[in-house]
PDB file of C-alpha atoms in Angstrom:
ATOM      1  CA  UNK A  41     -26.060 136.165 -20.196  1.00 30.00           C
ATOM      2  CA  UNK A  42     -27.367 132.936 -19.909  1.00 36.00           C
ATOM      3  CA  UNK A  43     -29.967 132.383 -23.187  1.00 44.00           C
ATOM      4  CA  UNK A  44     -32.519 129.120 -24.199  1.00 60.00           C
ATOM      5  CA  UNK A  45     -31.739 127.137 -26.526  1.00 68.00           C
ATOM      6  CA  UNK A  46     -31.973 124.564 -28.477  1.00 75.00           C
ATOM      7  CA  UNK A  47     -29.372 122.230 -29.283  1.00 79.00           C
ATOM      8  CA  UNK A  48     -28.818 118.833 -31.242  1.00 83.00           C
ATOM      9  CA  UNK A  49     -26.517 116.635 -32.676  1.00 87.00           C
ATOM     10  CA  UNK A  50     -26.006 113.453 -35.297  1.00 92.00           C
ATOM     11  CA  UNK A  51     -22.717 111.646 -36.400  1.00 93.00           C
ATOM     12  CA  UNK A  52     -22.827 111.155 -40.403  1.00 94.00           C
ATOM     13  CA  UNK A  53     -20.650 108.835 -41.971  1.00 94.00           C
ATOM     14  CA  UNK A  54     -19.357 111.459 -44.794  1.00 94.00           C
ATOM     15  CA  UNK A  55     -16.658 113.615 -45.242  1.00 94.00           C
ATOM     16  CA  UNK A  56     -16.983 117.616 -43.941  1.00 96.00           C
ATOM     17  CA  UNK A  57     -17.045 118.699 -47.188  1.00 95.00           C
ATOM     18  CA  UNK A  58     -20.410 116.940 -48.053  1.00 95.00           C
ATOM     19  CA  UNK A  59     -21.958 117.554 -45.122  1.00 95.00           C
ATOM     20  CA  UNK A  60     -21.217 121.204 -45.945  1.00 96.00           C
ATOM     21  CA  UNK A  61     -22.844 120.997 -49.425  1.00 95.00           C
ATOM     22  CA  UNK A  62     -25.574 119.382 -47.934  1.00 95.00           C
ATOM     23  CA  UNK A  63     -26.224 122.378 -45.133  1.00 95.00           C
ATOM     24  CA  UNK A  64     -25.426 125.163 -47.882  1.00 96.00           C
ATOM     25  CA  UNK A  65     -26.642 124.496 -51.286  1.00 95.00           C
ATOM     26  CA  UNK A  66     -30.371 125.717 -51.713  1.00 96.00           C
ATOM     27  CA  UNK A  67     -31.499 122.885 -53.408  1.00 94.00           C
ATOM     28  CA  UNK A  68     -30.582 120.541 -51.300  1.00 93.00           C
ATOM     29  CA  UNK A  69     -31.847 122.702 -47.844  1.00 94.00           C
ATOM     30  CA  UNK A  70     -34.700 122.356 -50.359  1.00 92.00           C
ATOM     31  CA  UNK A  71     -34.580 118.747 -49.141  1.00 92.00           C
ATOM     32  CA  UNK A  72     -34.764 119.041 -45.360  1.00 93.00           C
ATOM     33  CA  UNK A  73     -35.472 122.179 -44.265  1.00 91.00           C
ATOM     34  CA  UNK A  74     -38.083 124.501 -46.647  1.00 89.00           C
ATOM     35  CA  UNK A  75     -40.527 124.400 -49.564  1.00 90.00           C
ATOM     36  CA  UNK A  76     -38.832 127.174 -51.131  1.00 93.00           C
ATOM     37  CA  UNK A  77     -35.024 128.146 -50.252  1.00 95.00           C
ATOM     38  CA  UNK A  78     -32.969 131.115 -51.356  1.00 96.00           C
ATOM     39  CA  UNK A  79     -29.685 132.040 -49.914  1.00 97.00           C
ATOM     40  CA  UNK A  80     -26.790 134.568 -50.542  1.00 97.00           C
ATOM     41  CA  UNK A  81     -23.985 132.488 -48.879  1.00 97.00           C
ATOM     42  CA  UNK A  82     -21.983 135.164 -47.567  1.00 97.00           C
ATOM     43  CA  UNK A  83     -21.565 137.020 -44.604  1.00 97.00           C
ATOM     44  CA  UNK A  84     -24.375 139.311 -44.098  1.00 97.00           C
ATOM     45  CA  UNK A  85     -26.233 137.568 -47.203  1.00 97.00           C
ATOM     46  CA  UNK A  86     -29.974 137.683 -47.336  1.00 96.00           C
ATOM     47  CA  UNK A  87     -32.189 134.426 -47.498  1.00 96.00           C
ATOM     48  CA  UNK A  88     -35.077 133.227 -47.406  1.00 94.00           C
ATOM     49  CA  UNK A  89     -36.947 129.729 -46.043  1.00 91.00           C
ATOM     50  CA  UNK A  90     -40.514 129.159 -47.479  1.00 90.00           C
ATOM     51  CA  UNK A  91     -43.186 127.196 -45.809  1.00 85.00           C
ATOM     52  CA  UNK A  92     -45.910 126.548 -47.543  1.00 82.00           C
ATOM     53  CA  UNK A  93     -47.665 130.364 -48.105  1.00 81.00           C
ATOM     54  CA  UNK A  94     -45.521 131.705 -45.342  1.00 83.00           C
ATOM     55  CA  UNK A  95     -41.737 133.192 -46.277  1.00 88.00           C
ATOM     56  CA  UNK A  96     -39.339 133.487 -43.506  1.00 89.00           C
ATOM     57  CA  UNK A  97     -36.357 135.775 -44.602  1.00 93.00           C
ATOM     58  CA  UNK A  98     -33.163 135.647 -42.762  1.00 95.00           C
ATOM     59  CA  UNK A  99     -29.965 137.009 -42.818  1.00 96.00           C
ATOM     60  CA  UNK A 100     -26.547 134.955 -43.145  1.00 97.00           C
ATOM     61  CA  UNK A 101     -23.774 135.842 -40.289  1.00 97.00           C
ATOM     62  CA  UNK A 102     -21.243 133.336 -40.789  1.00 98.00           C
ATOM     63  CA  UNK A 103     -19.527 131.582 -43.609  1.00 98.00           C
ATOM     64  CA  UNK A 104     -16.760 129.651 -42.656  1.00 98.00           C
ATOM     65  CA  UNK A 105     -16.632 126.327 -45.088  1.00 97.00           C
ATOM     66  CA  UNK A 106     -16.651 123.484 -43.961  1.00 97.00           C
ATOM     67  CA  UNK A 107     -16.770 123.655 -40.522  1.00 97.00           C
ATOM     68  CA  UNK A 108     -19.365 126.814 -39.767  1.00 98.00           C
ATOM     69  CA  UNK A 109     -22.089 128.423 -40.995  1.00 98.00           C
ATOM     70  CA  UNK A 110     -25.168 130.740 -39.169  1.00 98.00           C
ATOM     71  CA  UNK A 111     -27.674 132.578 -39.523  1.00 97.00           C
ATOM     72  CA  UNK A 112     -30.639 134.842 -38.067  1.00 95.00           C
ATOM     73  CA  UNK A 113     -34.648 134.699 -38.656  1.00 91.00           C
ATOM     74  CA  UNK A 114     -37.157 134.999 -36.627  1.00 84.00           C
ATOM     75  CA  UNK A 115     -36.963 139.261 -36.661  1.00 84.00           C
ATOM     76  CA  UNK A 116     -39.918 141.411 -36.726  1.00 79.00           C
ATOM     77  CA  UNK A 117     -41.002 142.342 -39.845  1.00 81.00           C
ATOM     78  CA  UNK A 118     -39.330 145.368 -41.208  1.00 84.00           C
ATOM     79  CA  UNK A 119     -36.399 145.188 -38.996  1.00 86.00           C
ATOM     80  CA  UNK A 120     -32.480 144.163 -39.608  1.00 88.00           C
ATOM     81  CA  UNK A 121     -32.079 140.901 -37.665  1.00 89.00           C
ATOM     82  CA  UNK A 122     -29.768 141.839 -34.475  1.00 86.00           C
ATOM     83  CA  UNK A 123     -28.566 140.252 -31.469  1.00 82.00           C
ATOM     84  CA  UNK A 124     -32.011 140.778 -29.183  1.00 75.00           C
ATOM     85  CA  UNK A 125     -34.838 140.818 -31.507  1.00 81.00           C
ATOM     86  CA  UNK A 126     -34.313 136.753 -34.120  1.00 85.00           C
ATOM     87  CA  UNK A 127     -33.029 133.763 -32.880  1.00 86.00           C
ATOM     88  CA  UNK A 128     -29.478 132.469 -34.299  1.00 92.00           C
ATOM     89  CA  UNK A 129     -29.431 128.927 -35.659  1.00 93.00           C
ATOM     90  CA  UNK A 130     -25.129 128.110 -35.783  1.00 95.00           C
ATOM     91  CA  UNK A 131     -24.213 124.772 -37.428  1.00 96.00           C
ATOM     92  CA  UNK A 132     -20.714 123.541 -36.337  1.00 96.00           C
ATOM     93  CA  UNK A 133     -18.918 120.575 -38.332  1.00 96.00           C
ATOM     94  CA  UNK A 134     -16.480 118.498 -36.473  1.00 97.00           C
ATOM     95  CA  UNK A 135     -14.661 116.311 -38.985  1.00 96.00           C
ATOM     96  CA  UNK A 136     -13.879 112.864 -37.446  1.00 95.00           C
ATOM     97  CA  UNK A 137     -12.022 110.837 -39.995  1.00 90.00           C
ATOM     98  CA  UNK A 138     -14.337 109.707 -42.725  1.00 90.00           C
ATOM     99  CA  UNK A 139     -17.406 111.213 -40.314  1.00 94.00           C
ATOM    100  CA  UNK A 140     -18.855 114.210 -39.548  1.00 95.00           C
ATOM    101  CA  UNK A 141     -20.318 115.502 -36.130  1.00 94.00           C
ATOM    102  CA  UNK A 142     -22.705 118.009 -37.131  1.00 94.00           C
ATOM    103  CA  UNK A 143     -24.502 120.159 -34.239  1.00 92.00           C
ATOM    104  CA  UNK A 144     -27.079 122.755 -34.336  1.00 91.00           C
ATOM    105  CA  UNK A 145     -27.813 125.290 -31.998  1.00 87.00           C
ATOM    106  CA  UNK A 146     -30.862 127.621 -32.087  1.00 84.00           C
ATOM    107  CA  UNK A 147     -30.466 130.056 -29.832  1.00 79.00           C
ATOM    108  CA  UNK A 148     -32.826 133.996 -28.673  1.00 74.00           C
ATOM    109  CA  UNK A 149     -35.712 131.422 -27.769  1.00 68.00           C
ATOM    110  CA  UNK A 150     -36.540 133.482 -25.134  1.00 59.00           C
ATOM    111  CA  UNK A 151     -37.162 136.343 -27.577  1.00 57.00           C
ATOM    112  CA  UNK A 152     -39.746 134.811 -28.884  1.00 54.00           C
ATOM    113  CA  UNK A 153     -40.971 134.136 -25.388  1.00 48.00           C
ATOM    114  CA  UNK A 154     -40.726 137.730 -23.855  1.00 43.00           C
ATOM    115  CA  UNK A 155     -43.977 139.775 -24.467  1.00 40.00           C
ATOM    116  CA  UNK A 156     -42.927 143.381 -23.226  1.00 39.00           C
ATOM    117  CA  UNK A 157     -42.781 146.475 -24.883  1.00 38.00           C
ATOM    118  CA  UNK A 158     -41.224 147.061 -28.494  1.00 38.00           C
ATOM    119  CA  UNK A 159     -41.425 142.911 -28.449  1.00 42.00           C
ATOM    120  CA  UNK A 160     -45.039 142.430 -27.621  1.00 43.00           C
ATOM    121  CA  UNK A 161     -45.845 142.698 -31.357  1.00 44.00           C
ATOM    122  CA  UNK A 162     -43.399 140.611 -32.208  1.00 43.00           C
ATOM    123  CA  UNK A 163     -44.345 138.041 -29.343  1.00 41.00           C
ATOM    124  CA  UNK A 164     -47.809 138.313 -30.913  1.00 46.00           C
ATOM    125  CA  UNK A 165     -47.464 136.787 -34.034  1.00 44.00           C
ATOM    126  CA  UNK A 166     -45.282 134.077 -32.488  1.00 43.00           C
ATOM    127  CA  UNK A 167     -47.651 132.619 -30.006  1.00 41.00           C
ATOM    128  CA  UNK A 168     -45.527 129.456 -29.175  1.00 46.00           C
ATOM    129  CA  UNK A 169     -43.152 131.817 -27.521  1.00 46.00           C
ATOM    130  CA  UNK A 170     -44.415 132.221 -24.296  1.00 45.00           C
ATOM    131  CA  UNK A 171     -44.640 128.203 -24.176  1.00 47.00           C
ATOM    132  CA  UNK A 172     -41.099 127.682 -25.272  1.00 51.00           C
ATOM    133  CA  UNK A 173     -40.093 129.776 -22.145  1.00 51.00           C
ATOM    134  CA  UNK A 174     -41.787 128.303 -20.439  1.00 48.00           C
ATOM    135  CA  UNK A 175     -40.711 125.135 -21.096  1.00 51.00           C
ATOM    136  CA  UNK A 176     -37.298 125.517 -20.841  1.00 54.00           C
ATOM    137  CA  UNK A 177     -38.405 127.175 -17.347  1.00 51.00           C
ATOM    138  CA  UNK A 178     -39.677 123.324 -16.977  1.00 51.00           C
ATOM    139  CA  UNK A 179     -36.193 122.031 -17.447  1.00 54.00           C
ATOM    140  CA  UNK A 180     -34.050 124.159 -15.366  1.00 47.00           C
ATOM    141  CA  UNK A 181     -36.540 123.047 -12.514  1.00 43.00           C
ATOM    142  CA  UNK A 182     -36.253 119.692 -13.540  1.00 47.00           C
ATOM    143  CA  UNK A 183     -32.521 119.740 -13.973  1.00 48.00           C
ATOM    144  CA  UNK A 184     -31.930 121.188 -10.319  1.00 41.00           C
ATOM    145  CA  UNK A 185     -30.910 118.594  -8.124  1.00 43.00           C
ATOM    146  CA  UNK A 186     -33.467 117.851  -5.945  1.00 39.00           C
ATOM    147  CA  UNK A 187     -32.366 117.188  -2.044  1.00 37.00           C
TER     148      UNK A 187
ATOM    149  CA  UNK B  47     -27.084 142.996 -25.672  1.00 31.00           C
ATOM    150  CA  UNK B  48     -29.603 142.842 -23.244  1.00 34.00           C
ATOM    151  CA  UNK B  49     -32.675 145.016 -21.656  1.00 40.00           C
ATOM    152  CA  UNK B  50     -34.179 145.630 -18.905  1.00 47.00           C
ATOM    153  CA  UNK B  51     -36.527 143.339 -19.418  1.00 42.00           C
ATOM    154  CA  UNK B  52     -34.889 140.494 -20.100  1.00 39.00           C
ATOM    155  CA  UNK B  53     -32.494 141.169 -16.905  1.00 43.00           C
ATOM    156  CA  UNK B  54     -35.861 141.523 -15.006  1.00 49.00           C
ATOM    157  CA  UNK B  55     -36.648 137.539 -16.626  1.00 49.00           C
ATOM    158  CA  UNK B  56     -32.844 136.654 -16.268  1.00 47.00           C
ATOM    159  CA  UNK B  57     -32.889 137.901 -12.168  1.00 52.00           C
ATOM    160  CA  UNK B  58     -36.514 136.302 -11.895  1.00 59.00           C
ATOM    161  CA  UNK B  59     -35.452 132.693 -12.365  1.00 57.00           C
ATOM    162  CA  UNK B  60     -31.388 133.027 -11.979  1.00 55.00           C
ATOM    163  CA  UNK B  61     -31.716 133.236  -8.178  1.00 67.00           C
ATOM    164  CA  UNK B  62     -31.601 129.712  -6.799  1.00 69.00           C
ATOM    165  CA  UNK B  63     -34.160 130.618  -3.978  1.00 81.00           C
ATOM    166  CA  UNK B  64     -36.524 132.095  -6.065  1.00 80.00           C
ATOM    167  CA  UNK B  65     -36.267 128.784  -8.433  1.00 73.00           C
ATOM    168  CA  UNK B  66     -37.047 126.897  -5.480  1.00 81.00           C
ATOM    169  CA  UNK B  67     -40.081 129.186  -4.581  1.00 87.00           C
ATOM    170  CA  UNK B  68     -41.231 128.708  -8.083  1.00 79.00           C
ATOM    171  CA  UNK B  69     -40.570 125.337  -8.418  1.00 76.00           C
ATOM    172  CA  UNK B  70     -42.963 124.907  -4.938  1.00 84.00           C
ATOM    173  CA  UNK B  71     -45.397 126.539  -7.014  1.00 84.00           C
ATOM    174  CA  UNK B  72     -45.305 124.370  -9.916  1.00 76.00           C
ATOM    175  CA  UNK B  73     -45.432 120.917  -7.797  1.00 74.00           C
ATOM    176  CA  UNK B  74     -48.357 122.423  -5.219  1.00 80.00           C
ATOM    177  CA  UNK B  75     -50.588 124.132  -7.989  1.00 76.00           C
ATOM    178  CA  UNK B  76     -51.650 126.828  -5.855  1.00 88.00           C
ATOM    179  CA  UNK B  77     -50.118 128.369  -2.659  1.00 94.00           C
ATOM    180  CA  UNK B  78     -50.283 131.355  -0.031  1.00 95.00           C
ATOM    181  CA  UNK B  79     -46.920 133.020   0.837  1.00 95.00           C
ATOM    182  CA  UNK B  80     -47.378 131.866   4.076  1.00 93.00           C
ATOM    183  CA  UNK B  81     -47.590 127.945   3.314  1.00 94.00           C
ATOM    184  CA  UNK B  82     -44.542 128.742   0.365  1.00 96.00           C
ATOM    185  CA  UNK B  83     -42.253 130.539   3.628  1.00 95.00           C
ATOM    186  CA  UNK B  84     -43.088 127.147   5.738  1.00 95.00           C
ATOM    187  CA  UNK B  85     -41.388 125.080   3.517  1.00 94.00           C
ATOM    188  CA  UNK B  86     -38.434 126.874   2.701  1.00 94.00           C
ATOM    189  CA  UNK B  87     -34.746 127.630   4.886  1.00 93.00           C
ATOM    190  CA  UNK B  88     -35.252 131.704   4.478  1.00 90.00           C
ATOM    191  CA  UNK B  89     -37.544 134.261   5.943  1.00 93.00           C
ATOM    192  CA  UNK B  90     -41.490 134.767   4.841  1.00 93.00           C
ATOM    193  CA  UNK B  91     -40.126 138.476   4.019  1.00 94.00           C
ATOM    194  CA  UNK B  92     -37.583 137.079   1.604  1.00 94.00           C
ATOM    195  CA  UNK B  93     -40.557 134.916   0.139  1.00 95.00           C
ATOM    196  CA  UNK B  94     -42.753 137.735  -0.274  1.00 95.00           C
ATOM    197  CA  UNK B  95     -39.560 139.496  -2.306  1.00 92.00           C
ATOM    198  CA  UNK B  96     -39.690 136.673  -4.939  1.00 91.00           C
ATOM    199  CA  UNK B  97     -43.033 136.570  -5.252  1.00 93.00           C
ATOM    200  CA  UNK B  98     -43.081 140.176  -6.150  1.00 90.00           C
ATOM    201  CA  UNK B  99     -40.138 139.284  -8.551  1.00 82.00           C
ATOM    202  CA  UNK B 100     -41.574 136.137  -9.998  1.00 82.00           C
ATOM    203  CA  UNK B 101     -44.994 138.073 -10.590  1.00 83.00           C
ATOM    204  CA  UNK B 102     -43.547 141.294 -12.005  1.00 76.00           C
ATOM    205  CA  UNK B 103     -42.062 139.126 -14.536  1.00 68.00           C
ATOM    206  CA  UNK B 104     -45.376 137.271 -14.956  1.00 71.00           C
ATOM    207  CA  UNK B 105     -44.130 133.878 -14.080  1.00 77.00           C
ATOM    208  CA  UNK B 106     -46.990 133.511 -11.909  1.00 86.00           C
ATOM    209  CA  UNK B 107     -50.334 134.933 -11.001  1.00 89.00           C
ATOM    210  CA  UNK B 108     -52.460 135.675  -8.123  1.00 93.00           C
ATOM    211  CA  UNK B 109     -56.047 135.480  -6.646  1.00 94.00           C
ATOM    212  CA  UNK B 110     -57.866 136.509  -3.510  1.00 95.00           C
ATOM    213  CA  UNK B 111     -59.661 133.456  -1.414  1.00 92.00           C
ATOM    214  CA  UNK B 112     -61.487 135.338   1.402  1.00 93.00           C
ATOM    215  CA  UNK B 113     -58.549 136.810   3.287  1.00 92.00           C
ATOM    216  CA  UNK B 114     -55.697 134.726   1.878  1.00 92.00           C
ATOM    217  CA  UNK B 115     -53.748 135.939  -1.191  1.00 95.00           C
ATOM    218  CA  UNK B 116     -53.473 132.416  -3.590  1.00 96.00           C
ATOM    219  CA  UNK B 117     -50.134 132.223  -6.171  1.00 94.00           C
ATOM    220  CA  UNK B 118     -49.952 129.646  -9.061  1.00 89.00           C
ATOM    221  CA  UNK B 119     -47.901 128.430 -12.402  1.00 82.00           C
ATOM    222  CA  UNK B 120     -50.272 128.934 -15.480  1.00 66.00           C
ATOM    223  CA  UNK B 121     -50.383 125.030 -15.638  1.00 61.00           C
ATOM    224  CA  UNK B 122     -52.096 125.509 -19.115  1.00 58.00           C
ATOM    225  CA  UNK B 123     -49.311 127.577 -20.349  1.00 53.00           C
ATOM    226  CA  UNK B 124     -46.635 125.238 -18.844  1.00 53.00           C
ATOM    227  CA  UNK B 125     -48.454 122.428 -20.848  1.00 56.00           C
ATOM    228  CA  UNK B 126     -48.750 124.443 -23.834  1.00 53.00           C
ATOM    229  CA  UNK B 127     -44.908 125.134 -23.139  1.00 48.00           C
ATOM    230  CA  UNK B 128     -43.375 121.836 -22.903  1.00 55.00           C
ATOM    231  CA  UNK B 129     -45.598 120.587 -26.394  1.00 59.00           C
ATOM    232  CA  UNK B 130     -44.236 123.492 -27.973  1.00 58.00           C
ATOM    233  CA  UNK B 131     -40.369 123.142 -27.293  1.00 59.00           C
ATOM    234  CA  UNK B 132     -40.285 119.230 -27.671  1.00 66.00           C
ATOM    235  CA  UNK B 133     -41.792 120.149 -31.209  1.00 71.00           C
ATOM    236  CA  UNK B 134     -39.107 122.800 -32.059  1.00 74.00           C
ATOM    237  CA  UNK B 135     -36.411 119.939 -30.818  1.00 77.00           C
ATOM    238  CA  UNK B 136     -38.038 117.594 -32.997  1.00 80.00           C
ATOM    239  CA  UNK B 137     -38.231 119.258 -35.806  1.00 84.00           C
ATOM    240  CA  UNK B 138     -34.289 120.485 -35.853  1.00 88.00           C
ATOM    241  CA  UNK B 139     -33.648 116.339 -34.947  1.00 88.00           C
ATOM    242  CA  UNK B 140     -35.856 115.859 -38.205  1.00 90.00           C
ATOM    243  CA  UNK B 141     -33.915 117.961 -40.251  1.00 94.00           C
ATOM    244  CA  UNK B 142     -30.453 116.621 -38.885  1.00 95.00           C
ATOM    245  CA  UNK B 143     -31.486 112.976 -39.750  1.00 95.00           C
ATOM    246  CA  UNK B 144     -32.141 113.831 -42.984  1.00 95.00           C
ATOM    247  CA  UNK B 145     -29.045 115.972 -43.339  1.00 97.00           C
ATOM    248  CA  UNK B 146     -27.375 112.547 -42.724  1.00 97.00           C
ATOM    249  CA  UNK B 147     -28.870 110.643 -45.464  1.00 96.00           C
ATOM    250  CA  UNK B 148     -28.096 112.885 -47.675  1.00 96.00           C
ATOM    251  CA  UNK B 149     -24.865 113.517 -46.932  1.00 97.00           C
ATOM    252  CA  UNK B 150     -24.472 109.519 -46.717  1.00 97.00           C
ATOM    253  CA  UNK B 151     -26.015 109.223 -49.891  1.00 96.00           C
ATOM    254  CA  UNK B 152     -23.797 111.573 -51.537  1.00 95.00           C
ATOM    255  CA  UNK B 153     -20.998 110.086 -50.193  1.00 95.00           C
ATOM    256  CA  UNK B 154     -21.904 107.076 -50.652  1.00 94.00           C
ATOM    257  CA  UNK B 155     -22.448 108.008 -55.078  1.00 92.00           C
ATOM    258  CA  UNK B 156     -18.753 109.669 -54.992  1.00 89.00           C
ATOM    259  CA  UNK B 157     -17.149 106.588 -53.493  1.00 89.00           C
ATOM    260  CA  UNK B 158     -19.341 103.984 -55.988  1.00 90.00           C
ATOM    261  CA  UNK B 159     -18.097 106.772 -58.775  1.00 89.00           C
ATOM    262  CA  UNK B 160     -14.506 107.135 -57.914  1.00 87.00           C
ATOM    263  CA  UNK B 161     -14.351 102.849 -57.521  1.00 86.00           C
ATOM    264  CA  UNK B 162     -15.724 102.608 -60.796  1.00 83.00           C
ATOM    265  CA  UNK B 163     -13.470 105.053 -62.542  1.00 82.00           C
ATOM    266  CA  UNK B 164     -10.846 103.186 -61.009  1.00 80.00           C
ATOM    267  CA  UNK B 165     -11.820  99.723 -62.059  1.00 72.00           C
TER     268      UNK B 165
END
C-alpha cells in the first residue's frame, strides 16, 4: 500500500558514529528536536518528546547502531502505537567516507488525515491532518504528467 | 495493515481517471458531471462512478444550482493543506540542519582533540 510521507535528507561531514550519538542521546535530541526528551533506546523502548506543556510519548521500533534507528508517536491516547493508528519516523545513516548521508522518513501521514470511525477522535485532536492529505493529494496531481 | 477505509481513500485517488476527474475539479473550482464527462476520453457514466467514489471518500462536495448538481475541491482545505505539510517538511529539514552542526561540531572537537594529543 502506497502511504504519505514525508521524506528528507542532508550530507554531514562526520563520521556515522557521531551522527548516531547525535540522533540517539537525549540530551543532545534535547538540542534539535524537544524541550524535554526521554528515551529507552531499545527495541520496543518507551520515550517521550516534550513541547512546551504538551508530552508526546512514543515507542522505539528499531535499534540498529549506527546506521538505523525508528520510532512511532502520533497514537491515540491510551493505545500501543501499531502499524495503522501513529506515524513512523525511520532515520537511515549511509556512511560515505568521512560523511554521513542521513535521511528521515515520516511516514502514516494519512492517519492523521483520515477522519472515519475508531480514527475520528484521533483525527480530532490532530486538526492539521485532513490538510496534510490533502496536500500530498496536491502533489500527486501536480506530479502527474500533464499532456 | 490496512481498512476499509483507507482502501476506500487508497481506490479514491489510485485510479488514474478518477485523478484526472479530480484534478478537473481542482483547476475549474466548481463543475457539473456533465461539463467534467466533456472534457475527458471515457463515458459520462464512468464520470458519474468517480464522483460517487471521490465523494464517498469526501474528497469533494456537492451543491444543487436550480436543476444542475455543482462538485468542488474544498479550496480552503486544500490551502489549509499545502501550509500544513510544507510546515511538517520544514520542520524535519530544521531538525536535520541542526543534526549536522552538531554532528560537525563534534567531529570537528574529536579531530582538534586527537591532533592535540598527538602534537
Amino acid at each position: 500500500m502506497a502511504e504519505f510521507q514525508i521524506e528528507r535528507e542532508v550530507v554531514i561531514d562526520a563520521p556515522v558514529e557521531v551522527v548516531w550519538r547525535t540522533i540517539t542521546e537525549p540530551e543532545q535530541i534535547r538540542q534539535w528536536f524537544a524541550d524535554r526528551v526521554e528515551l529507552e533506546l531499545e527495541p520496543g523502548g518507551r520515550g517521550l518528546m516534550g513541547f512546551e506543556e504538551r508530552a508526546h510519548p512514543l515507542v522505539v521500533e528499531a535499534v540498529e547502531p549506527p546506521t538505523r534507528f525508528s520510532f512511532r508517536w502520533n497514537h491515540p491516547a491510551g493505545q500501543e502505537p501499531a502499524a495503522g493508528n501513529s506515524t513512523l519516523v525511520e532515520f537511515t545513516l549511509v556512511g560515505e567516507g568521512e560523511r554521513t548521508r542521513l535521511r528521515v522518513l515520516e511516514s502514516g501521514l494519512e492517519l492523521l488525515a483520515w477522519p472515519v470511525g475508531d480514527k475520528q477522535r484521533f483525527a480530532d485532536e490532530h486538526r492539521a491532518g485532513w490538510a496534510m492529505f490533502m496536500d500530498r493529494l496536491a502533489r500527486l496531481l501536480a506530479e502527474r504528467p500533464r499532456e | 495493515m490496512t481498512s476499509e477505509s483507507d482502501d476506500e481513500l487508497w481506490s479514491a485517488i489510485g485510479d488514474p481517471s478518477r485523478r484526472r476527474v479530480l484534478d478537473l475539479l481542482v483547476r475549474r473550482g466548481e463543475a457539473s458531471a456533465s461539463w467534467l464527462a466533456g472534457q475527458v476520453p471515457f463515458s459520462r457514466q464512468a464520470v458519474a462512478k468517480h464522483l460517487v467514489v471521490l465523494e464517498q471518500a469526501k474528497l469533494i462536495s456537492r451543491r444543487k444550482k436550480g436543476r444542475e448538481v455543482l462538485y468542488q475541491v474544498d479550496a480552503e482545505r486544500l490551502d489549509q493543506a499545502t501550509r500544513a505539510m510544507a510546515e511538517l517538511a520544514s520542520q524535519w529539514d530544521r531538525r536535520l540542519n541542526i543534526i549536522k552542526r552538531l554532528a560537525e561540531a563534534a567531529h570537528a572537537q574529536t579531530r582538534a582533540q586527537t591532533q592535540e594529543h598527538e602534537a
